Amino acid sequence: MTTSTADTRKLYQQVATSVAAGIAAGRYTVGARLPSERDLAEEFGVSRPTVREAMIALEIRGLVEARPGSGIYVTEVQATGPAPELDIGAFELTEARRLFEGEACALAASAITDEELAELEVVLAQMVGENTLATAIGEHADRRFHTLIAQATRNSAIVMVVENLWDLRYRSPLCAAMLAKARQVGVRPLIEDHREILDALAKRDPKAARAAMHSHLGRVIDGLLTATEMDALARTRSDVEARRQELARRSAI
């Protein structure tokens, strides 16, 4: 893939378009397994999370499918062309949240009321219950916790930014797909992280509140990385087992 500065598309879109072109040109045929995540990352000169986002984008388009423990396989050939805009991925979104919500939390610490702290306690208890649900649709308490902090800043522009970032979780097909995959393997809102945020707010300590929010959303990113790596690890194990079986077959000749 050429990385011309004239190409303003996001990296995952560039990778997805290049792989789709390879499928259309017959480089990857229907039923064939795509190269490993590591190989694709090296080929295109991008990070492995970018490759993961590209593969999910291709899944959404119906071009490939992920087979647990095996790999990513071509399922359909379509005409080439620019990949449709799928908004943003979960990594980009969480990075933006970490930036904005960290500062919002610091500001909220200087203005939050006892009543707002009590409401956050109630929402935190609700979050514990929602963690037992199978889908991310149940994460209303998590969203409420973070938007309540934004509201405590007494700044309507900050509230709007935080709410819009949360809404992107559901409006972006790519982000929604990534978060759904993460939840399927057990990634849930981190209760202890939210407790640390609440404790810092209760102490009216802006520095501690900022640090707690940054740490929390940093761990969310780590959780997404771990979740999306699980398929890659399973594919690696599958490759090793297939190689072992082939060697055993050859040694029996």
JSON list of C-alpha atoms in Angstrom, two decimals:
[
{"chain": "A", "resi": 1, "resn": "MET", "atom": "CA", "xyz": [0.00, 0.00, 0.00]},
{"chain": "A", "resi": 2, "resn": "THR", "atom": "CA", "xyz": [1.36, 3.39, -0.88]},
{"chain": "A", "resi": 3, "resn": "THR", "atom": "CA", "xyz": [1.18, 5.89, 1.94]},
{"chain": "A", "resi": 4, "resn": "SER", "atom": "CA", "xyz": [0.87, 9.01, -0.19]},
{"chain": "A", "resi": 5, "resn": "THR", "atom": "CA", "xyz": [0.17, 12.15, 1.77]},
{"chain": "A", "resi": 6, "resn": "ALA", "atom": "CA", "xyz": [-2.58, 12.90, -0.77]},
{"chain": "A", "resi": 7, "resn": "ASP", "atom": "CA", "xyz": [-4.65, 10.03, 0.58]},
{"chain": "A", "resi": 8, "resn": "THR", "atom": "CA", "xyz": [-6.66, 11.59, 3.40]},
{"chain": "A", "resi": 9, "resn": "ARG", "atom": "CA", "xyz": [-8.58, 8.46, 4.30]},
{"chain": "A", "resi": 10, "resn": "LYS", "atom": "CA", "xyz": [-7.96, 6.88, 7.67]},
{"chain": "A", "resi": 11, "resn": "LEU", "atom": "CA", "xyz": [-5.34, 4.14, 7.71]},
{"chain": "A", "resi": 12, "resn": "TYR", "atom": "CA", "xyz": [-7.82, 1.36, 8.36]},
{"chain": "A", "resi": 13, "resn": "GLN", "atom": "CA", "xyz": [-9.80, 2.46, 5.28]},
{"chain": "A", "resi": 14, "resn": "GLN", "atom": "CA", "xyz": [-6.64, 2.43, 3.14]},
{"chain": "A", "resi": 15, "resn": "VAL", "atom": "CA", "xyz": [-5.83, -1.10, 4.30]},
{"chain": "A", "resi": 16, "resn": "ALA", "atom": "CA", "xyz": [-9.43, -2.26, 3.80]},
{"chain": "A", "resi": 17, "resn": "THR", "atom": "CA", "xyz": [-9.52, -0.80, 0.29]},
{"chain": "A", "resi": 18, "resn": "SER", "atom": "CA", "xyz": [-6.21, -2.44, -0.65]},
{"chain": "A", "resi": 19, "resn": "VAL", "atom": "CA", "xyz": [-7.30, -5.86, 0.62]},
{"chain": "A", "resi": 20, "resn": "ALA", "atom": "CA", "xyz": [-10.68, -5.48, -1.13]},
{"chain": "A", "resi": 21, "resn": "ALA", "atom": "CA", "xyz": [-8.81, -4.67, -4.35]},
{"chain": "A", "resi": 22, "resn": "GLY", "atom": "CA", "xyz": [-6.72, -7.79, -3.87]},
{"chain": "A", "resi": 23, "resn": "ILE", "atom": "CA", "xyz": [-9.88, -9.85, -3.48]},
{"chain": "A", "resi": 24, "resn": "ALA", "atom": "CA", "xyz": [-11.41, -8.36, -6.63]},
{"chain": "A", "resi": 25, "resn": "ALA", "atom": "CA", "xyz": [-8.18, -8.96, -8.58]},
{"chain": "A", "resi": 26, "resn": "GLY", "atom": "CA", "xyz": [-8.05, -12.59, -7.55]},
{"chain": "A", "resi": 27, "resn": "ARG", "atom": "CA", "xyz": [-5.06, -12.28, -5.25]},
{"chain": "A", "resi": 28, "resn": "TYR", "atom": "CA", "xyz": [-7.31, -13.59, -2.48]},
{"chain": "A", "resi": 29, "resn": "THR", "atom": "CA", "xyz": [-10.00, -15.97, -3.74]},
{"chain": "A", "resi": 30, "resn": "VAL", "atom": "CA", "xyz": [-13.31, -16.84, -2.14]},
{"chain": "A", "resi": 31, "resn": "GLY", "atom": "CA", "xyz": [-12.66, -19.37, 0.60]},
{"chain": "A", "resi": 32, "resn": "ALA", "atom": "CA", "xyz": [-9.00, -18.43, 0.93]},
{"chain": "A", "resi": 33, "resn": "ARG", "atom": "CA", "xyz": [-7.54, -17.39, 4.25]},
{"chain": "A", "resi": 34, "resn": "LEU", "atom": "CA", "xyz": [-6.00, -13.93, 4.41]},
{"chain": "A", "resi": 35, "resn": "PRO", "atom": "CA", "xyz": [-2.42, -13.47, 5.64]},
{"chain": "A", "resi": 36, "resn": "SER", "atom": "CA", "xyz": [-1.92, -13.17, 9.39]},
{"chain": "A", "resi": 37, "resn": "GLU", "atom": "CA", "xyz": [-2.47, -9.92, 11.21]},
{"chain": "A", "resi": 38, "resn": "ARG", "atom": "CA", "xyz": [1.27, -9.54, 11.71]},
{"chain": "A", "resi": 39, "resn": "ASP", "atom": "CA", "xyz": [2.00, -10.13, 8.02]},
{"chain": "A", "resi": 40, "resn": "LEU", "atom": "CA", "xyz": [-0.63, -7.61, 6.92]},
{"chain": "A", "resi": 41, "resn": "ALA", "atom": "CA", "xyz": [0.69, -5.04, 9.39]},
{"chain": "A", "resi": 42, "resn": "GLU", "atom": "CA", "xyz": [4.20, -5.47, 7.98]},
{"chain": "A", "resi": 43, "resn": "GLU", "atom": "CA", "xyz": [2.97, -5.40, 4.38]},
{"chain": "A", "resi": 44, "resn": "PHE", "atom": "CA", "xyz": [1.06, -2.14, 4.79]},
{"chain": "A", "resi": 45, "resn": "GLY", "atom": "CA", "xyz": [3.38, -0.53, 7.31]},
{"chain": "A", "resi": 46, "resn": "VAL", "atom": "CA", "xyz": [0.64, 0.01, 9.90]},
{"chain": "A", "resi": 47, "resn": "SER", "atom": "CA", "xyz": [-0.06, -1.10, 13.46]},
{"chain": "A", "resi": 48, "resn": "ARG", "atom": "CA", "xyz": [-1.84, -4.34, 14.26]},
{"chain": "A", "resi": 49, "resn": "PRO", "atom": "CA", "xyz": [-4.85, -2.49, 15.78]},
{"chain": "A", "resi": 50, "resn": "THR", "atom": "CA", "xyz": [-5.22, -0.72, 12.40]},
{"chain": "A", "resi": 51, "resn": "VAL", "atom": "CA", "xyz": [-5.30, -4.12, 10.67]},
{"chain": "A", "resi": 52, "resn": "ARG", "atom": "CA", "xyz": [-7.95, -5.29, 13.14]},
{"chain": "A", "resi": 53, "resn": "GLU", "atom": "CA", "xyz": [-10.12, -2.27, 12.35]},
{"chain": "A", "resi": 54, "resn": "ALA", "atom": "CA", "xyz": [-9.66, -2.91, 8.62]},
{"chain": "A", "resi": 55, "resn": "MET", "atom": "CA", "xyz": [-10.72, -6.56, 9.00]},
{"chain": "A", "resi": 56, "resn": "ILE", "atom": "CA", "xyz": [-13.83, -5.57, 10.94]},
{"chain": "A", "resi": 57, "resn": "ALA", "atom": "CA", "xyz": [-14.63, -3.00, 8.23]},
{"chain": "A", "resi": 58, "resn": "LEU", "atom": "CA", "xyz": [-14.36, -5.76, 5.61]},
{"chain": "A", "resi": 59, "resn": "GLU", "atom": "CA", "xyz": [-16.57, -8.01, 7.74]},
{"chain": "A", "resi": 60, "resn": "ILE", "atom": "CA", "xyz": [-19.20, -5.28, 7.86]},
{"chain": "A", "resi": 61, "resn": "ARG", "atom": "CA", "xyz": [-19.03, -5.06, 4.04]},
{"chain": "A", "resi": 62, "resn": "GLY", "atom": "CA", "xyz": [-19.51, -8.83, 3.81]},
{"chain": "A", "resi": 63, "resn": "LEU", "atom": "CA", "xyz": [-16.19, -9.48, 2.09]},
{"chain": "A", "resi": 64, "resn": "VAL", "atom": "CA", "xyz": [-14.58, -11.58, 4.82]},
{"chain": "A", "resi": 65, "resn": "GLU", "atom": "CA", "xyz": [-15.50, -13.51, 7.94]},
{"chain": "A", "resi": 66, "resn": "ALA", "atom": "CA", "xyz": [-13.55, -14.35, 11.07]},
{"chain": "A", "resi": 67, "resn": "ARG", "atom": "CA", "xyz": [-13.53, -18.03, 11.96]},
{"chain": "A", "resi": 68, "resn": "PRO", "atom": "CA", "xyz": [-12.59, -18.53, 15.61]},
{"chain": "A", "resi": 69, "resn": "GLY", "atom": "CA", "xyz": [-9.37, -20.45, 16.00]},
{"chain": "A", "resi": 70, "resn": "SER", "atom": "CA", "xyz": [-8.69, -20.41, 12.28]},
{"chain": "A", "resi": 71, "resn": "GLY", "atom": "CA", "xyz": [-8.37, -16.98, 10.68]},
{"chain": "A", "resi": 72, "resn": "ILE", "atom": "CA", "xyz": [-9.99, -14.42, 8.38]},
{"chain": "A", "resi": 73, "resn": "TYR", "atom": "CA", "xyz": [-11.46, -15.91, 5.20]},
{"chain": "A", "resi": 74, "resn": "VAL", "atom": "CA", "xyz": [-12.72, -14.34, 1.97]},
{"chain": "A", "resi": 75, "resn": "THR", "atom": "CA", "xyz": [-16.47, -14.83, 1.59]},
{"chain": "A", "resi": 76, "resn": "GLU", "atom": "CA", "xyz": [-17.39, -12.65, -1.39]},
{"chain": "A", "resi": 77, "resn": "VAL", "atom": "CA", "xyz": [-15.91, -10.72, -4.30]},
{"chain": "A", "resi": 78, "resn": "GLN", "atom": "CA", "xyz": [-17.22, -7.21, -4.92]},
{"chain": "A", "resi": 79, "resn": "ALA", "atom": "CA", "xyz": [-16.30, -4.45, -7.31]},
{"chain": "A", "resi": 80, "resn": "THR", "atom": "CA", "xyz": [-13.36, -2.41, -6.09]},
{"chain": "A", "resi": 81, "resn": "GLY", "atom": "CA", "xyz": [-13.72, 1.15, -4.99]},
{"chain": "A", "resi": 82, "resn": "PRO", "atom": "CA", "xyz": [-13.23, 3.33, -1.94]},
{"chain": "A", "resi": 83, "resn": "ALA", "atom": "CA", "xyz": [-14.28, 1.71, 1.31]},
{"chain": "A", "resi": 84, "resn": "PRO", "atom": "CA", "xyz": [-17.45, 3.29, 2.68]},
{"chain": "A", "resi": 85, "resn": "GLU", "atom": "CA", "xyz": [-16.95, 5.73, 5.55]},
{"chain": "A", "resi": 86, "resn": "LEU", "atom": "CA", "xyz": [-17.49, 3.79, 8.76]},
{"chain": "A", "resi": 87, "resn": "ASP", "atom": "CA", "xyz": [-16.82, 6.71, 11.06]},
{"chain": "A", "resi": 88, "resn": "ILE", "atom": "CA", "xyz": [-14.28, 5.83, 13.74]},
{"chain": "A", "resi": 89, "resn": "GLY", "atom": "CA", "xyz": [-13.01, 2.77, 15.50]},
{"chain": "A", "resi": 90, "resn": "ALA", "atom": "CA", "xyz": [-13.10, 2.07, 19.22]},
{"chain": "A", "resi": 91, "resn": "PHE", "atom": "CA", "xyz": [-9.40, 2.90, 19.65]},
{"chain": "A", "resi": 92, "resn": "GLU", "atom": "CA", "xyz": [-9.78, 6.41, 18.21]},
{"chain": "A", "resi": 93, "resn": "LEU", "atom": "CA", "xyz": [-12.98, 7.02, 20.13]},
{"chain": "A", "resi": 94, "resn": "THR", "atom": "CA", "xyz": [-11.53, 5.96, 23.48]},
{"chain": "A", "resi": 95, "resn": "GLU", "atom": "CA", "xyz": [-8.40, 8.04, 22.91]},
{"chain": "A", "resi": 96, "resn": "ALA", "atom": "CA", "xyz": [-10.61, 11.09, 22.32]},
{"chain": "A", "resi": 97, "resn": "ARG", "atom": "CA", "xyz": [-12.65, 10.30, 25.41]},
{"chain": "A", "resi": 98, "resn": "ARG", "atom": "CA", "xyz": [-9.48, 10.03, 27.48]},
{"chain": "A", "resi": 99, "resn": "LEU", "atom": "CA", "xyz": [-8.43, 13.50, 26.34]},
{"chain": "A", "resi": 100, "resn": "PHE", "atom": "CA", "xyz": [-11.77, 15.27, 26.86]},
{"chain": "A", "resi": 101, "resn": "GLU", "atom": "CA", "xyz": [-13.17, 13.38, 29.81]},
{"chain": "A", "resi": 102, "resn": "GLY", "atom": "CA", "xyz": [-9.93, 13.66, 31.76]},
{"chain": "A", "resi": 103, "resn": "GLU", "atom": "CA", "xyz": [-10.17, 17.44, 31.70]},
{"chain": "A", "resi": 104, "resn": "ALA", "atom": "CA", "xyz": [-13.93, 17.37, 32.30]},
{"chain": "A", "resi": 105, "resn": "CYS", "atom": "CA", "xyz": [-13.38, 15.23, 35.38]},
{"chain": "A", "resi": 106, "resn": "ALA", "atom": "CA", "xyz": [-10.78, 17.65, 36.73]},
{"chain": "A", "resi": 107, "resn": "LEU", "atom": "CA", "xyz": [-13.13, 20.59, 36.27]},
{"chain": "A", "resi": 108, "resn": "ALA", "atom": "CA", "xyz": [-16.06, 18.67, 37.78]},
{"chain": "A", "resi": 109, "resn": "ALA", "atom": "CA", "xyz": [-14.02, 17.99, 40.93]},
{"chain": "A", "resi": 110, "resn": "SER", "atom": "CA", "xyz": [-14.00, 21.70, 41.68]},
{"chain": "A", "resi": 111, "resn": "ALA", "atom": "CA", "xyz": [-17.75, 22.16, 41.26]},
{"chain": "A", "resi": 112, "resn": "ILE", "atom": "CA", "xyz": [-19.55, 18.88, 42.00]},
{"chain": "A", "resi": 113, "resn": "THR", "atom": "CA", "xyz": [-22.28, 18.91, 44.67]},
{"chain": "A", "resi": 114, "resn": "ASP", "atom": "CA", "xyz": [-23.07, 16.38, 47.38]},
{"chain": "A", "resi": 115, "resn": "GLU", "atom": "CA", "xyz": [-26.32, 15.58, 45.55]},
{"chain": "A", "resi": 116, "resn": "GLU", "atom": "CA", "xyz": [-24.43, 14.80, 42.33]},
{"chain": "A", "resi": 117, "resn": "LEU", "atom": "CA", "xyz": [-21.99, 12.59, 44.23]},
{"chain": "A", "resi": 118, "resn": "ALA", "atom": "CA", "xyz": [-24.92, 10.69, 45.73]},
{"chain": "A", "resi": 119, "resn": "GLU", "atom": "CA", "xyz": [-26.41, 10.20, 42.26]},
{"chain": "A", "resi": 120, "resn": "LEU", "atom": "CA", "xyz": [-23.08, 8.85, 41.00]},
{"chain": "A", "resi": 121, "resn": "GLU", "atom": "CA", "xyz": [-23.14, 6.33, 43.85]},
{"chain": "A", "resi": 122, "resn": "VAL", "atom": "CA", "xyz": [-26.56, 5.11, 42.71]},
{"chain": "A", "resi": 123, "resn": "VAL", "atom": "CA", "xyz": [-25.43, 4.86, 39.08]},
{"chain": "A", "resi": 124, "resn": "LEU", "atom": "CA", "xyz": [-22.29, 2.96, 40.10]},
{"chain": "A", "resi": 125, "resn": "ALA", "atom": "CA", "xyz": [-24.47, 0.36, 41.83]},
{"chain": "A", "resi": 126, "resn": "GLN", "atom": "CA", "xyz": [-26.58, 0.08, 38.67]},
{"chain": "A", "resi": 127, "resn": "MET", "atom": "CA", "xyz": [-23.41, -0.47, 36.64]},
{"chain": "A", "resi": 128, "resn": "VAL", "atom": "CA", "xyz": [-22.61, -3.56, 38.70]},
{"chain": "A", "resi": 129, "resn": "GLY", "atom": "CA", "xyz": [-25.95, -5.07, 37.67]},
{"chain": "A", "resi": 130, "resn": "GLU", "atom": "CA", "xyz": [-25.56, -4.15, 34.02]},
{"chain": "A", "resi": 131, "resn": "ASN", "atom": "CA", "xyz": [-22.23, -5.93, 33.85]},
{"chain": "A", "resi": 132, "resn": "THR", "atom": "CA", "xyz": [-24.12, -9.22, 33.96]},
{"chain": "A", "resi": 133, "resn": "LEU", "atom": "CA", "xyz": [-25.85, -8.46, 30.65]},
{"chain": "A", "resi": 134, "resn": "ALA", "atom": "CA", "xyz": [-24.59, -10.03, 27.43]},
{"chain": "A", "resi": 135, "resn": "THR", "atom": "CA", "xyz": [-24.73, -6.97, 25.18]},
{"chain": "A", "resi": 136, "resn": "ALA", "atom": "CA", "xyz": [-23.27, -3.47, 25.25]},
{"chain": "A", "resi": 137, "resn": "ILE", "atom": "CA", "xyz": [-26.82, -2.11, 24.92]},
{"chain": "A", "resi": 138, "resn": "GLY", "atom": "CA", "xyz": [-27.00, -2.60, 28.67]},
{"chain": "A", "resi": 139, "resn": "GLU", "atom": "CA", "xyz": [-24.26, -0.07, 29.37]},
{"chain": "A", "resi": 140, "resn": "HIS", "atom": "CA", "xyz": [-26.68, 2.77, 30.12]},
{"chain": "A", "resi": 141, "resn": "ALA", "atom": "CA", "xyz": [-25.34, 3.21, 33.65]},
{"chain": "A", "resi": 142, "resn": "ASP", "atom": "CA", "xyz": [-21.78, 3.52, 32.36]},
{"chain": "A", "resi": 143, "resn": "ARG", "atom": "CA", "xyz": [-22.87, 6.28, 29.98]},
{"chain": "A", "resi": 144, "resn": "ARG", "atom": "CA", "xyz": [-24.89, 7.97, 32.72]},
{"chain": "A", "resi": 145, "resn": "PHE", "atom": "CA", "xyz": [-21.91, 7.95, 35.09]},
{"chain": "A", "resi": 146, "resn": "HIS", "atom": "CA", "xyz": [-19.70, 9.77, 32.60]},
{"chain": "A", "resi": 147, "resn": "THR", "atom": "CA", "xyz": [-22.32, 12.26, 31.44]},
{"chain": "A", "resi": 148, "resn": "LEU", "atom": "CA", "xyz": [-23.17, 13.13, 35.05]},
{"chain": "A", "resi": 149, "resn": "ILE", "atom": "CA", "xyz": [-19.54, 14.08, 35.55]},
{"chain": "A", "resi": 150, "resn": "ALA", "atom": "CA", "xyz": [-19.70, 16.27, 32.44]},
{"chain": "A", "resi": 151, "resn": "GLN", "atom": "CA", "xyz": [-22.83, 17.94, 33.77]},
{"chain": "A", "resi": 152, "resn": "ALA", "atom": "CA", "xyz": [-21.05, 18.66, 37.05]},
{"chain": "A", "resi": 153, "resn": "THR", "atom": "CA", "xyz": [-18.65, 20.96, 35.14]},
{"chain": "A", "resi": 154, "resn": "ARG", "atom": "CA", "xyz": [-21.51, 23.45, 34.67]},
{"chain": "A", "resi": 155, "resn": "ASN", "atom": "CA", "xyz": [-20.42, 23.82, 31.04]},
{"chain": "A", "resi": 156, "resn": "SER", "atom": "CA", "xyz": [-23.00, 22.88, 28.40]},
{"chain": "A", "resi": 157, "resn": "ALA", "atom": "CA", "xyz": [-20.38, 22.68, 25.64]},
{"chain": "A", "resi": 158, "resn": "ILE", "atom": "CA", "xyz": [-18.46, 20.04, 27.60]},
{"chain": "A", "resi": 159, "resn": "VAL", "atom": "CA", "xyz": [-21.67, 18.10, 28.18]},
{"chain": "A", "resi": 160, "resn": "MET", "atom": "CA", "xyz": [-22.41, 18.17, 24.46]},
{"chain": "A", "resi": 161, "resn": "VAL", "atom": "CA", "xyz": [-18.92, 16.92, 23.54]},
{"chain": "A", "resi": 162, "resn": "VAL", "atom": "CA", "xyz": [-19.00, 14.05, 26.05]},
{"chain": "A", "resi": 163, "resn": "GLU", "atom": "CA", "xyz": [-22.53, 13.01, 25.03]},
{"chain": "A", "resi": 164, "resn": "ASN", "atom": "CA", "xyz": [-21.60, 13.10, 21.33]},
{"chain": "A", "resi": 165, "resn": "LEU", "atom": "CA", "xyz": [-18.54, 10.92, 21.95]},
{"chain": "A", "resi": 166, "resn": "TRP", "atom": "CA", "xyz": [-20.72, 8.39, 23.72]},
{"chain": "A", "resi": 167, "resn": "ASP", "atom": "CA", "xyz": [-23.33, 8.49, 20.95]},
{"chain": "A", "resi": 168, "resn": "LEU", "atom": "CA", "xyz": [-20.61, 7.65, 18.41]},
{"chain": "A", "resi": 169, "resn": "ARG", "atom": "CA", "xyz": [-20.27, 4.25, 20.10]},
{"chain": "A", "resi": 170, "resn": "TYR", "atom": "CA", "xyz": [-23.62, 3.34, 18.54]},
{"chain": "A", "resi": 171, "resn": "ARG", "atom": "CA", "xyz": [-23.67, 5.45, 15.37]},
{"chain": "A", "resi": 172, "resn": "SER", "atom": "CA", "xyz": [-20.37, 4.14, 14.01]},
{"chain": "A", "resi": 173, "resn": "PRO", "atom": "CA", "xyz": [-20.77, 0.59, 12.64]},
{"chain": "A", "resi": 174, "resn": "LEU", "atom": "CA", "xyz": [-17.03, -0.01, 13.03]},
{"chain": "A", "resi": 175, "resn": "CYS", "atom": "CA", "xyz": [-16.94, 1.13, 16.64]},
{"chain": "A", "resi": 176, "resn": "ALA", "atom": "CA", "xyz": [-20.10, -0.80, 17.53]},
{"chain": "A", "resi": 177, "resn": "ALA", "atom": "CA", "xyz": [-18.70, -3.98, 15.97]},
{"chain": "A", "resi": 178, "resn": "MET", "atom": "CA", "xyz": [-15.40, -3.66, 17.85]},
{"chain": "A", "resi": 179, "resn": "LEU", "atom": "CA", "xyz": [-17.12, -3.03, 21.18]},
{"chain": "A", "resi": 180, "resn": "ALA", "atom": "CA", "xyz": [-19.46, -5.96, 20.60]},
{"chain": "A", "resi": 181, "resn": "LYS", "atom": "CA", "xyz": [-16.49, -8.25, 19.97]},
{"chain": "A", "resi": 182, "resn": "ALA", "atom": "CA", "xyz": [-14.84, -6.99, 23.15]},
{"chain": "A", "resi": 183, "resn": "ARG", "atom": "CA", "xyz": [-17.95, -7.60, 25.24]},
{"chain": "A", "resi": 184, "resn": "GLN", "atom": "CA", "xyz": [-18.29, -11.13, 23.83]},
{"chain": "A", "resi": 185, "resn": "VAL", "atom": "CA", "xyz": [-14.93, -12.04, 25.35]},
{"chain": "A", "resi": 186, "resn": "GLY", "atom": "CA", "xyz": [-15.75, -10.51, 28.72]},
{"chain": "A", "resi": 187, "resn": "VAL", "atom": "CA", "xyz": [-14.69, -6.86, 28.54]},
{"chain": "A", "resi": 188, "resn": "ARG", "atom": "CA", "xyz": [-17.03, -4.90, 30.83]},
{"chain": "A", "resi": 189, "resn": "PRO", "atom": "CA", "xyz": [-17.08, -1.45, 32.48]},
{"chain": "A", "resi": 190, "resn": "LEU", "atom": "CA", "xyz": [-14.40, -1.45, 35.20]},
{"chain": "A", "resi": 191, "resn": "ILE", "atom": "CA", "xyz": [-16.18, -0.96, 38.52]},
{"chain": "A", "resi": 192, "resn": "GLU", "atom": "CA", "xyz": [-13.06, -0.34, 40.60]},
{"chain": "A", "resi": 193, "resn": "ASP", "atom": "CA", "xyz": [-11.90, 2.29, 38.11]},
{"chain": "A", "resi": 194, "resn": "HIS", "atom": "CA", "xyz": [-15.19, 4.13, 38.44]},
{"chain": "A", "resi": 195, "resn": "ARG", "atom": "CA", "xyz": [-14.95, 3.90, 42.23]},
{"chain": "A", "resi": 196, "resn": "GLU", "atom": "CA", "xyz": [-11.53, 5.59, 42.11]},
{"chain": "A", "resi": 197, "resn": "ILE", "atom": "CA", "xyz": [-12.95, 8.34, 39.92]},
{"chain": "A", "resi": 198, "resn": "LEU", "atom": "CA", "xyz": [-15.83, 8.86, 42.33]},
{"chain": "A", "resi": 199, "resn": "ASP", "atom": "CA", "xyz": [-13.52, 8.92, 45.35]},
{"chain": "A", "resi": 200, "resn": "ALA", "atom": "CA", "xyz": [-11.34, 11.59, 43.72]},
{"chain": "A", "resi": 201, "resn": "LEU", "atom": "CA", "xyz": [-14.42, 13.68, 42.94]},
{"chain": "A", "resi": 202, "resn": "ALA", "atom": "CA", "xyz": [-15.65, 13.31, 46.52]},
{"chain": "A", "resi": 203, "resn": "LYS", "atom": "CA", "xyz": [-12.29, 14.69, 47.72]},
{"chain": "A", "resi": 204, "resn": "ARG", "atom": "CA", "xyz": [-12.71, 17.64, 45.33]},
{"chain": "A", "resi": 205, "resn": "ASP", "atom": "CA", "xyz": [-9.22, 16.89, 44.01]},
{"chain": "A", "resi": 206, "resn": "PRO", "atom": "CA", "xyz": [-8.96, 17.93, 40.33]},
{"chain": "A", "resi": 207, "resn": "LYS", "atom": "CA", "xyz": [-5.50, 16.43, 39.83]},
{"chain": "A", "resi": 208, "resn": "ALA", "atom": "CA", "xyz": [-6.51, 13.05, 41.25]},
{"chain": "A", "resi": 209, "resn": "ALA", "atom": "CA", "xyz": [-9.79, 13.11, 39.33]},
{"chain": "A", "resi": 210, "resn": "ARG", "atom": "CA", "xyz": [-7.98, 13.73, 36.04]},
{"chain": "A", "resi": 211, "resn": "ALA", "atom": "CA", "xyz": [-5.49, 10.97, 36.77]},
{"chain": "A", "resi": 212, "resn": "ALA", "atom": "CA", "xyz": [-8.23, 8.51, 37.71]},
{"chain": "A", "resi": 213, "resn": "MET", "atom": "CA", "xyz": [-10.13, 9.17, 34.48]},
{"chain": "A", "resi": 214, "resn": "HIS", "atom": "CA", "xyz": [-6.97, 8.92, 32.39]},
{"chain": "A", "resi": 215, "resn": "SER", "atom": "CA", "xyz": [-6.05, 5.63, 34.06]},
{"chain": "A", "resi": 216, "resn": "HIS", "atom": "CA", "xyz": [-9.55, 4.25, 33.58]},
{"chain": "A", "resi": 217, "resn": "LEU", "atom": "CA", "xyz": [-9.76, 5.02, 29.87]},
{"chain": "A", "resi": 218, "resn": "GLY", "atom": "CA", "xyz": [-6.19, 3.85, 29.37]},
{"chain": "A", "resi": 219, "resn": "ARG", "atom": "CA", "xyz": [-7.26, 0.48, 30.77]},
{"chain": "A", "resi": 220, "resn": "VAL", "atom": "CA", "xyz": [-10.29, 0.51, 28.45]},
{"chain": "A", "resi": 221, "resn": "ILE", "atom": "CA", "xyz": [-7.88, 0.81, 25.50]},
{"chain": "A", "resi": 222, "resn": "ASP", "atom": "CA", "xyz": [-5.78, -2.03, 26.94]},
{"chain": "A", "resi": 223, "resn": "GLY", "atom": "CA", "xyz": [-8.94, -4.13, 27.26]},
{"chain": "A", "resi": 224, "resn": "LEU", "atom": "CA", "xyz": [-9.85, -3.52, 23.64]},
{"chain": "A", "resi": 225, "resn": "LEU", "atom": "CA", "xyz": [-6.34, -4.48, 22.56]},
{"chain": "A", "resi": 226, "resn": "THR", "atom": "CA", "xyz": [-6.51, -7.69, 24.58]},
{"chain": "A", "resi": 227, "resn": "ALA", "atom": "CA", "xyz": [-9.95, -8.56, 23.25]},
{"chain": "A", "resi": 228, "resn": "THR", "atom": "CA", "xyz": [-9.05, -8.02, 19.62]},
{"chain": "A", "resi": 229, "resn": "GLU", "atom": "CA", "xyz": [-5.79, -9.92, 20.07]},
{"chain": "A", "resi": 230, "resn": "MET", "atom": "CA", "xyz": [-7.62, -13.06, 21.19]},
{"chain": "A", "resi": 231, "resn": "ASP", "atom": "CA", "xyz": [-8.65, -14.00, 17.66]},
{"chain": "A", "resi": 232, "resn": "ALA", "atom": "CA", "xyz": [-5.09, -13.47, 16.47]},
{"chain": "A", "resi": 233, "resn": "LEU", "atom": "CA", "xyz": [-3.75, -15.69, 19.25]},
{"chain": "A", "resi": 234, "resn": "ALA", "atom": "CA", "xyz": [-6.28, -18.37, 18.40]},
{"chain": "A", "resi": 235, "resn": "ARG", "atom": "CA", "xyz": [-5.26, -18.22, 14.74]},
{"chain": "A", "resi": 236, "resn": "THR", "atom": "CA", "xyz": [-1.61, -18.55, 15.74]},
{"chain": "A", "resi": 237, "resn": "ARG", "atom": "CA", "xyz": [-2.38, -21.64, 17.80]},
{"chain": "A", "resi": 238, "resn": "SER", "atom": "CA", "xyz": [-4.32, -23.06, 14.86]},
{"chain": "A", "resi": 239, "resn": "ASP", "atom": "CA", "xyz": [-1.35, -22.47, 12.55]},
{"chain": "A", "resi": 240, "resn": "VAL", "atom": "CA", "xyz": [1.01, -24.23, 14.97]},
{"chain": "A", "resi": 241, "resn": "GLU", "atom": "CA", "xyz": [-1.32, -27.21, 15.31]},
{"chain": "A", "resi": 242, "resn": "ALA", "atom": "CA", "xyz": [-1.73, -27.48, 11.53]},
{"chain": "A", "resi": 243, "resn": "ARG", "atom": "CA", "xyz": [2.04, -27.38, 11.11]},
{"chain": "A", "resi": 244, "resn": "ARG", "atom": "CA", "xyz": [2.45, -30.07, 13.79]},
{"chain": "A", "resi": 245, "resn": "GLN", "atom": "CA", "xyz": [-0.05, -32.33, 12.03]},
{"chain": "A", "resi": 246, "resn": "GLU", "atom": "CA", "xyz": [1.64, -31.82, 8.68]},
{"chain": "A", "resi": 247, "resn": "LEU", "atom": "CA", "xyz": [5.03, -32.71, 10.13]},
{"chain": "A", "resi": 248, "resn": "ALA", "atom": "CA", "xyz": [3.55, -35.83, 11.74]},
{"chain": "A", "resi": 249, "resn": "ARG", "atom": "CA", "xyz": [2.02, -36.82, 8.41]},
{"chain": "A", "resi": 250, "resn": "ARG", "atom": "CA", "xyz": [5.28, -36.35, 6.57]},
{"chain": "A", "resi": 251, "resn": "SER", "atom": "CA", "xyz": [7.29, -38.24, 9.17]},
{"chain": "A", "resi": 252, "resn": "ALA", "atom": "CA", "xyz": [4.91, -41.20, 8.81]},
{"chain": "A", "resi": 253, "resn": "ILE", "atom": "CA", "xyz": [5.63, -41.57, 5.10]}
]
